[in-house]
């Protein structure tokens, strides 16, 4: 699996959420695949942007990028920033897992 980050302007965040929630029971959907939508402040991105984290197989990304054409402001994040944001999100996930392990030990 590969992780990718896409970005959109804050003003289009509502449209992006609508796109992500479409057809949740379809054979291929964002809901089934799973994703994380984070504000720029949380992940250290550029001001006034939202960042979409998706970890999936290459075929899913082909499908997703077709869907993203419905929202012109969404694009894949530049490689260097993408790697930084992926590291931040995965570190956050790992910390959450460690915390749950400590609780349920």
N, CA, C and O of each residue as an XYZ file, in Angstrom:
420
protein
N       0.839     -1.190      0.000
C       0.000      0.000      0.000
C       0.877      1.244      0.000
O       2.010      1.246      0.482
N       0.317      2.268     -0.547
C       1.010      3.549     -0.661
C       0.174      4.609      0.050
O      -1.056      4.561      0.012
N       0.833      5.557      0.691
C       0.136      6.677      1.322
C       0.357      7.918      0.471
O       1.458      8.171     -0.018
N      -0.711      8.684      0.305
C      -0.633      9.941     -0.446
C      -1.385     11.023      0.307
O      -2.289     10.756      1.098
N      -0.978     12.255      0.033
C      -1.641     13.421      0.603
C      -2.134     14.298     -0.540
O      -1.405     14.593     -1.488
N      -3.389     14.704     -0.421
C      -3.977     15.661     -1.357
C      -4.366     16.890     -0.549
O      -4.658     16.788      0.643
N      -4.371     18.043     -1.190
C      -4.710     19.281     -0.501
C      -5.818     20.010     -1.231
O      -5.960     19.905     -2.450
N      -6.600     20.752     -0.459
C      -7.604     21.632     -1.062
C      -7.697     22.887     -0.212
O      -7.321     22.893      0.960
N      -8.195     23.934     -0.814
C      -8.357     25.198     -0.108
C      -9.450     25.054      0.944
O     -10.409     24.304      0.758
N      -9.299     25.775      2.043
C     -10.260     25.692      3.146
C     -11.685     25.989      2.696
O     -12.636     25.393      3.200
N     -11.833     26.913      1.746
C     -13.176     27.286      1.280
C     -13.897     26.114      0.606
O     -15.125     26.109      0.534
N     -13.147     25.123      0.113
C     -13.746     23.969     -0.562
C     -13.850     22.735      0.330
O     -14.202     21.654     -0.143
N     -13.550     22.890      1.602
C     -13.564     21.764      2.524
C     -14.939     21.091      2.590
O     -15.017     19.863      2.639
N     -16.005     21.861      2.590
C     -17.356     21.298      2.625
C     -17.650     20.463      1.385
O     -18.236     19.385      1.484
N     -17.248     20.958      0.223
C     -17.441     20.213     -1.026
C     -16.632     18.922     -1.008
O     -17.096     17.885     -1.483
N     -15.420     18.989     -0.457
C     -14.585     17.790     -0.369
C     -15.234     16.758      0.549
O     -15.258     15.571      0.223
N     -15.758     17.194      1.689
C     -16.434     16.260      2.603
C     -17.622     15.595      1.918
O     -17.861     14.401      2.102
N     -18.365     16.366      1.130
C     -19.499     15.811      0.390
C     -19.021     14.759     -0.601
O     -19.608     13.682     -0.699
N     -17.965     15.066     -1.329
C     -17.400     14.119     -2.292
C     -16.940     12.838     -1.593
O     -17.183     11.737     -2.087
N     -16.283     12.981     -0.458
C     -15.761     11.817      0.266
C     -16.868     10.926      0.826
O     -16.671      9.722      0.994
N     -18.015     11.504      1.110
C     -19.099     10.719      1.710
C     -20.080     10.148      0.685
O     -21.021      9.451      1.065
N     -19.880     10.428     -0.605
C     -20.767      9.900     -1.651
C     -20.677      8.382     -1.737
O     -19.597      7.808     -1.598
N     -21.812      7.738     -1.967
C     -21.893      6.294     -2.213
C     -21.036      5.457     -1.265
O     -20.157      4.728     -1.724
N     -21.272      5.544      0.044
C     -20.414      4.820      0.987
C     -20.477      3.298      0.858
O     -19.572      2.603      1.321
N     -21.532      2.775      0.234
C     -21.682      1.320      0.119
C     -21.309      0.785     -1.261
O     -21.489     -0.402     -1.532
N     -20.793      1.644     -2.132
C     -20.355      1.200     -3.462
C     -19.156      0.265     -3.311
O     -18.503      0.245     -2.268
N     -18.874     -0.503     -4.357
C     -17.732     -1.425     -4.303
C     -16.433     -0.685     -4.004
O     -15.600     -1.162     -3.233
N     -16.268      0.477     -4.615
C     -15.103      1.319     -4.338
C     -15.627      2.655     -3.826
O     -16.395      3.332     -4.509
N     -15.212      3.027     -2.634
C     -15.631      4.313     -2.068
C     -14.579      4.798     -1.079
O     -13.782      4.018     -0.558
N     -14.597      6.087     -0.836
C     -13.681      6.648      0.152
C     -14.017      6.111      1.542
O     -13.123      5.865      2.351
N     -15.300      5.933      1.812
C     -15.715      5.436      3.124
C     -15.164      4.045      3.403
O     -14.686      3.773      4.504
N     -15.230      3.171      2.416
C     -14.707      1.813      2.601
C     -13.188      1.805      2.692
O     -12.616      1.048      3.477
N     -12.540      2.631      1.904
C     -11.075      2.664      1.892
C     -10.528      3.247      3.187
O      -9.541      2.761      3.740
N     -11.186      4.290      3.652
C     -10.705      4.995      4.832
C      -9.799      6.151      4.434
O      -9.043      6.062      3.467
N      -9.888      7.216      5.183
C      -9.098      8.417      4.909
C      -9.079      9.269      6.167
O      -9.829      9.030      7.113
N      -8.220     10.254      6.157
C      -8.172     11.237      7.239
C      -8.119     12.609      6.589
O      -7.319     12.845      5.684
N      -8.964     13.503      7.050
C      -8.992     14.877      6.557
C      -8.556     15.777      7.703
O      -9.208     15.826      8.746
N      -7.451     16.488      7.506
C      -6.857     17.279      8.583
C      -6.673     18.728      8.159
O      -6.363     19.028      7.007
N      -6.875     19.622      9.131
C      -6.634     21.039      8.896
C      -5.127     21.308      8.923
O      -4.377     20.605      9.600
N      -4.698     22.309      8.197
C      -3.277     22.625      8.048
C      -2.561     22.797      9.373
O      -1.403     22.402      9.503
N      -3.233     23.385     10.368
C      -2.604     23.638     11.670
C      -2.181     22.339     12.354
O      -1.165     22.295     13.047
N      -2.959     21.299     12.156
C      -2.734     20.022     12.836
C      -1.541     19.269     12.262
O      -0.818     18.596     12.996
N      -1.333     19.378     10.951
C      -0.296     18.569     10.293
C       0.927     19.369      9.842
O       1.861     18.800      9.275
N       0.931     20.667     10.085
C       2.088     21.474      9.701
C       2.139     21.808      8.226
O       3.218     21.918      7.643
N       0.972     21.967      7.622
C       0.912     22.294      6.200
C       0.833     23.790      5.961
O       1.105     24.595      6.851
N       0.457     24.142      4.747
C       0.323     25.544      4.356
C      -0.985     26.111      4.901
O      -1.984     25.400      5.010
N      -0.966     27.389      5.238
C      -2.126     28.053      5.825
C      -3.349     27.963      4.915
O      -3.241     27.991      3.689
N      -4.511     27.856      5.552
C      -5.813     27.848      4.877
C      -5.996     26.691      3.904
O      -6.622     26.849      2.855
N      -5.453     25.534      4.249
C      -5.652     24.341      3.425
C      -6.061     23.170      4.307
O      -5.765     23.121      5.501
N      -6.741     22.245      3.682
C      -7.052     20.962      4.310
C      -6.280     19.889      3.571
O      -6.075     19.965      2.360
N      -5.858     18.892      4.322
C      -5.048     17.813      3.763
C      -5.763     16.483      3.940
O      -6.246     16.154      5.024
N      -5.819     15.732      2.855
C      -6.496     14.441      2.817
C      -5.448     13.338      2.745
O      -4.665     13.271      1.797
N      -5.443     12.476      3.754
C      -4.506     11.343      3.826
C      -5.253     10.090      3.407
O      -6.312      9.774      3.948
N      -4.696      9.387      2.445
C      -5.272      8.114      1.993
C      -4.139      7.107      1.864
O      -3.092      7.406      1.290
N      -4.358      5.919      2.399
C      -3.405      4.817      2.234
C      -4.148      3.727      1.479
O      -5.133      3.178      1.973
N      -3.664      3.412      0.263
C      -4.415      2.501     -0.604
C      -3.509      1.882     -1.662
O      -2.325      2.201     -1.772
N      -4.107      0.997     -2.425
C      -3.441      0.382     -3.574
C      -3.496      1.362     -4.758
O      -4.366      2.233     -4.791
N      -2.585      1.232     -5.720
C      -2.549      2.150     -6.875
C      -3.874      2.247     -7.637
O      -4.227      3.327     -8.110
N      -4.609      1.145     -7.763
C      -5.890      1.183     -8.485
C      -6.885      2.119     -7.818
O      -7.663      2.782     -8.503
N      -6.871      2.184     -6.494
C      -7.781      3.082     -5.792
C      -7.448      4.531     -6.133
O      -8.350      5.343     -6.339
N      -6.168      4.857     -6.194
C      -5.782      6.238     -6.495
C      -6.211      6.656     -7.898
O      -6.568      7.814     -8.113
N      -6.181      5.739     -8.844
C      -6.672      6.053    -10.197
C      -8.143      6.437    -10.125
O      -8.563      7.431    -10.719
N      -8.923      5.647     -9.395
C     -10.354      5.920     -9.224
C     -10.552      7.256     -8.504
O     -11.368      8.077     -8.924
N      -9.804      7.469     -7.419
C      -9.947      8.683     -6.611
C      -9.624      9.934     -7.423
O     -10.329     10.938     -7.323
N      -8.577      9.879     -8.213
C      -8.188     11.060     -8.976
C      -9.214     11.413    -10.047
O      -9.338     12.578    -10.422
N      -9.943     10.429    -10.538
C     -11.068     10.722    -11.440
C     -12.154     11.483    -10.679
O     -12.715     12.451    -11.191
N     -12.442     11.043     -9.462
C     -13.456     11.710     -8.634
C     -13.026     13.131     -8.266
O     -13.857     14.037     -8.199
N     -11.733     13.321     -8.030
C     -11.235     14.637     -7.634
C     -11.404     15.679     -8.731
O     -11.337     16.876     -8.450
N     -11.620     15.261     -9.958
C     -11.841     16.211    -11.055
C     -13.108     17.033    -10.829
O     -13.273     18.099    -11.423
N     -14.008     16.536     -9.964
C     -15.231     17.274     -9.626
C     -14.921     18.500     -8.767
O     -15.753     19.399     -8.646
N     -13.751     18.539     -8.184
C     -13.368     19.622     -7.279
C     -12.022     20.201     -7.740
O     -10.964     19.688     -7.374
N     -12.069     21.267     -8.541
C     -10.847     21.789     -9.169
C      -9.726     22.190     -8.206
O      -8.559     22.153     -8.594
N     -10.041     22.570     -6.968
C      -8.971     23.046     -6.083
C      -8.171     21.911     -5.439
O      -7.153     22.174     -4.800
N      -8.603     20.666     -5.592
C      -7.856     19.573     -4.963
C      -6.718     19.114     -5.871
O      -6.880     18.958     -7.082
N      -5.567     18.904     -5.244
C      -4.398     18.425     -5.990
C      -3.497     17.653     -5.034
O      -3.603     17.773     -3.814
N      -2.622     16.868     -5.615
C      -1.666     16.130     -4.791
C      -0.646     17.123     -4.232
O      -0.179     18.022     -4.931
N      -0.324     16.940     -2.982
C       0.619     17.812     -2.295
C       2.039     17.577     -2.816
O       2.389     16.459     -3.195
N       2.845     18.628     -2.834
C       4.246     18.527     -3.261
C       4.966     17.467     -2.425
O       4.709     17.324     -1.230
N       5.862     16.733     -3.067
C       6.503     15.549     -2.483
C       7.101     15.791     -1.094
O       6.856     15.012     -0.173
N       7.876     16.854     -0.940
C       8.542     17.106      0.345
C       7.532     17.337      1.465
O       7.657     16.766      2.548
N       6.533     18.175      1.199
C       5.496     18.440      2.197
C       4.653     17.189      2.425
O       4.260     16.902      3.556
N       4.376     16.448      1.360
C       3.603     15.210      1.473
C       4.284     14.246      2.449
O       3.623     13.673      3.315
N       5.583     14.068      2.316
C       6.317     13.154      3.196
C       6.270     13.620      4.646
O       6.145     12.805      5.560
N       6.370     14.921      4.856
C       6.307     15.485      6.207
C       4.934     15.227      6.838
O       4.845     14.821      7.996
N       3.874     15.463      6.073
C       2.520     15.288      6.596
C       2.228     13.812      6.854
O       1.616     13.474      7.867
N       2.657     12.932      5.953
C       2.475     11.490      6.169
C       3.160     11.079      7.469
O       2.580     10.344      8.268
N       4.377     11.543      7.686
C       5.110     11.213      8.917
C       4.361     11.710     10.150
O       4.282     10.998     11.152
N       3.808     12.930     10.090
C       3.053     13.484     11.218
C       1.808     12.657     11.517
O       1.530     12.349     12.675
N       1.063     12.300     10.484
C      -0.171     11.538     10.675
C       0.139     10.134     11.189
O      -0.538      9.646     12.094
N       1.144      9.487     10.630
C       1.482      8.134     11.074
C       2.042      8.141     12.495
O       1.801      7.197     13.247
N       2.780      9.176     12.880
C       3.269      9.297     14.257
C       2.094      9.474     15.217
O       2.086      8.907     16.310
N       1.107     10.261     14.803
C      -0.101     10.461     15.609
C      -0.844      9.135     15.796
O      -1.301      8.825     16.896
N      -0.961      8.362     14.724
C      -1.622      7.052     14.797
C      -0.867      6.101     15.721
O      -1.477      5.398     16.526
N       0.451      6.080     15.606
C       1.265      5.202     16.451
C       1.147      5.584     17.921
O       1.081      4.711     18.786
N       1.120      6.875     18.209
C       0.975      7.336     19.586
C      -0.380      6.919     20.147
O      -0.487      6.552     21.317
N      -1.413      6.976     19.311
C      -2.748      6.559     19.751
C      -2.771      5.066     20.055
O      -3.384      4.641     21.035
N      -2.106      4.267     19.224
C      -2.053      2.822     19.453
C      -1.312      2.496     20.744
O      -1.735      1.619     21.498
N      -0.216      3.191     21.002
C       0.547      2.967     22.231
C      -0.304      3.343     23.438
O      -0.299      2.642     24.450
N      -1.030      4.442     23.330
C      -1.909      4.873     24.419
C      -2.992      3.856     24.720
O      -3.292      3.587     25.883
N      -3.579      3.291     23.675
C      -4.617      2.269     23.877
C      -4.009      1.013     24.499
O      -4.646      0.355     25.322
N      -2.783      0.682     24.110
C      -2.106     -0.475     24.690
C      -1.863     -0.280     26.176
O      -1.974     -1.225     26.957
N      -1.533      0.941     26.566
C      -1.302      1.234     27.978
C      -2.592      1.143     28.780
O      -2.583      0.728     29.939
N      -3.696      1.530     28.162
C      -4.987      1.484     28.853
C      -5.452      0.047     29.036
O      -5.866     -0.349     30.125
N      -5.378     -0.739     27.945
C      -5.914     -2.099     27.982
C      -4.848     -3.158     28.231
O      -5.162     -4.333     28.424
N      -3.562     -2.728     28.225
C      -2.378     -3.528     28.472
C      -2.541     -4.952     28.435
O      -1.575     -5.689     28.636
